[in-house]
Amino acid sequence: MSRWRPPEPTTAVAEGPHGPVPLRVYAGGSATALLWCHGGGFTAGDLTMPEAHGVATVLAHEAGVTVVTVDYRLAGRRSGPGGAAVRWPVPSDDVVAAWRWLQAWRPGGATPRLHLGGASAGANLAAGAALRLGAEDGPRSLLLAYPTLHVVQPPPGAELAAAVAALPPGQRFDPPQVRGMYAELLGPEVLGDGGGLDGGGLDGGGATVPVEAVPGTAPRDRLATLPPTLVLLSEVDGLRPSGEAFVASLTEAGVPVRRELEPGTLHGHLDTPQLPGAAASLGRMAGWLSGGWSSVR
């Protein structure tokens, strides 16, 4: 007897200001839909990685959520032969275009309940898109997995710092590594000397860095426009202080927020489906999308 497999996703295209944005649609059985953005440090990742395809397949099959994954343009890549390197707001514009496509999508004539989320750099893009969309046009909820939301993060506590220091250098997300990610997203000339990027959205040279590109720097009145938010954290993760700080900022802004820490996991654990932490986190995500978002205070 052959083993049952979930149906393959269908493809679609959103029209954006920088050209077509490829999408994958994983049909679920409920009126809930999620636009999901993969991670990859703004410069890598695609729709076939477990953090995209695996997450979408599980949520569609086991939770009945229709998931749309977005193949946003990657920072640092050339836009064409002789073209300029992709920088913000291009990836954000692609996510907003995908959101507009999802808003217009009416499976079976029904109006779906729309949510927005992502992992790591994709969580940054999701949060930034929600800030751009505003309260009236944005999602019912945000779902942010091990997000990066600051160029300059708060320092980790002693226990987390020791655990992260034991990781291989490339997995630590130390300040130079985080800064390098944002240099690819924003352009190295935009960051200047980095002063001020931890508040106010200004770099050392005085150029404005939009808070939508670095959502952790958004002021309270902008954060207050965000919907209920789930922040799912990896336990041993150099980016964890960014997620923790965002939880505190959302709480201060009066946004309903739930913080979940997945024990025994490293950054990017949704991309390792063979480990138990990924399954546990997918269960948390399914619970959130199935109604948990509406009860958080």
Phi, psi and omega in degrees: 000129181286147180283135180292139177234145178299151177301148177290148178291157171264165180249155177209173181222130172261138178270121181240174183293344180250011180116186183296144178241110181292141179231154167240137183244120178253105188286131173248179185259000183251181178269018179257135179227146181232127168269123191237132183246121179290165174262190181141026176066022182074346187244353186218178180099156179202183186280356179265347183291151180306326180295341176254292185295316182294314179300312183296319181297314182294314182295324179289315186283317188264338181244355178072017181269129171283124182244131175246119178261145189242128180267070182293156180292138185271137181296146178088340179285152176282138182286350178170177179304119181077003183279168179284157176294143178291129177225168172300138016263016187302308179299323178294319178299322179296319179294317178297320178298319177296322177297317179298321177298317181294322177299325182276350184281131183228081180294122180065019180082358182275155174262110185284157171276118191257132178234161184225137180197177179184174182239135175057241178298327176295330176292323174301312181296323179294313180296319179295320177296320179297322176296321179293322184285326180082173187295321187282330186252358187268191186281164173294325179206164173248143178230107187244115180259127182031064189282156163249121188227002181223144167283316178251106183274156167297150179292148178287157172294168186299317182294315179294319180300319180294319180293319180291322180298336179280351180279160172302147185309320183290349182254006188272336185053054176284170185307316178297324180293317178295316178300321178298322177300314183286334173296322176292320181289313189265336189101130184300331181289338182283326185289335183058226178268002175088353181294136175090352183287353176270007178183131176092347176072025179245143176265178185295334179275358178093356179286141181283130172255114183303139179296337178294338177274335179227075191302336178295344178267000183296139177289166186302320183293330176284318178299327182296345178277353183281153181277178172310138189228133170258124175248111183256119188250142167280145186290310181254093190208122177296341177271355182303322178301330178294314178296319179297317180295324180293321176302315180296319180294319177297319179299315179296329180276358179082017179273129175299125185219142175238127177257127177234126178253122182270112184297144172071021184244155173255167177305138179081023188293341175292345179269005177236072187296344180285348181263148186296332181298326180295314180296319179297318180292321177297325175296320177296318180295317179297318178298321178297312183288337181276005176138348181299330181297332186276349184252354182287142180235000000 
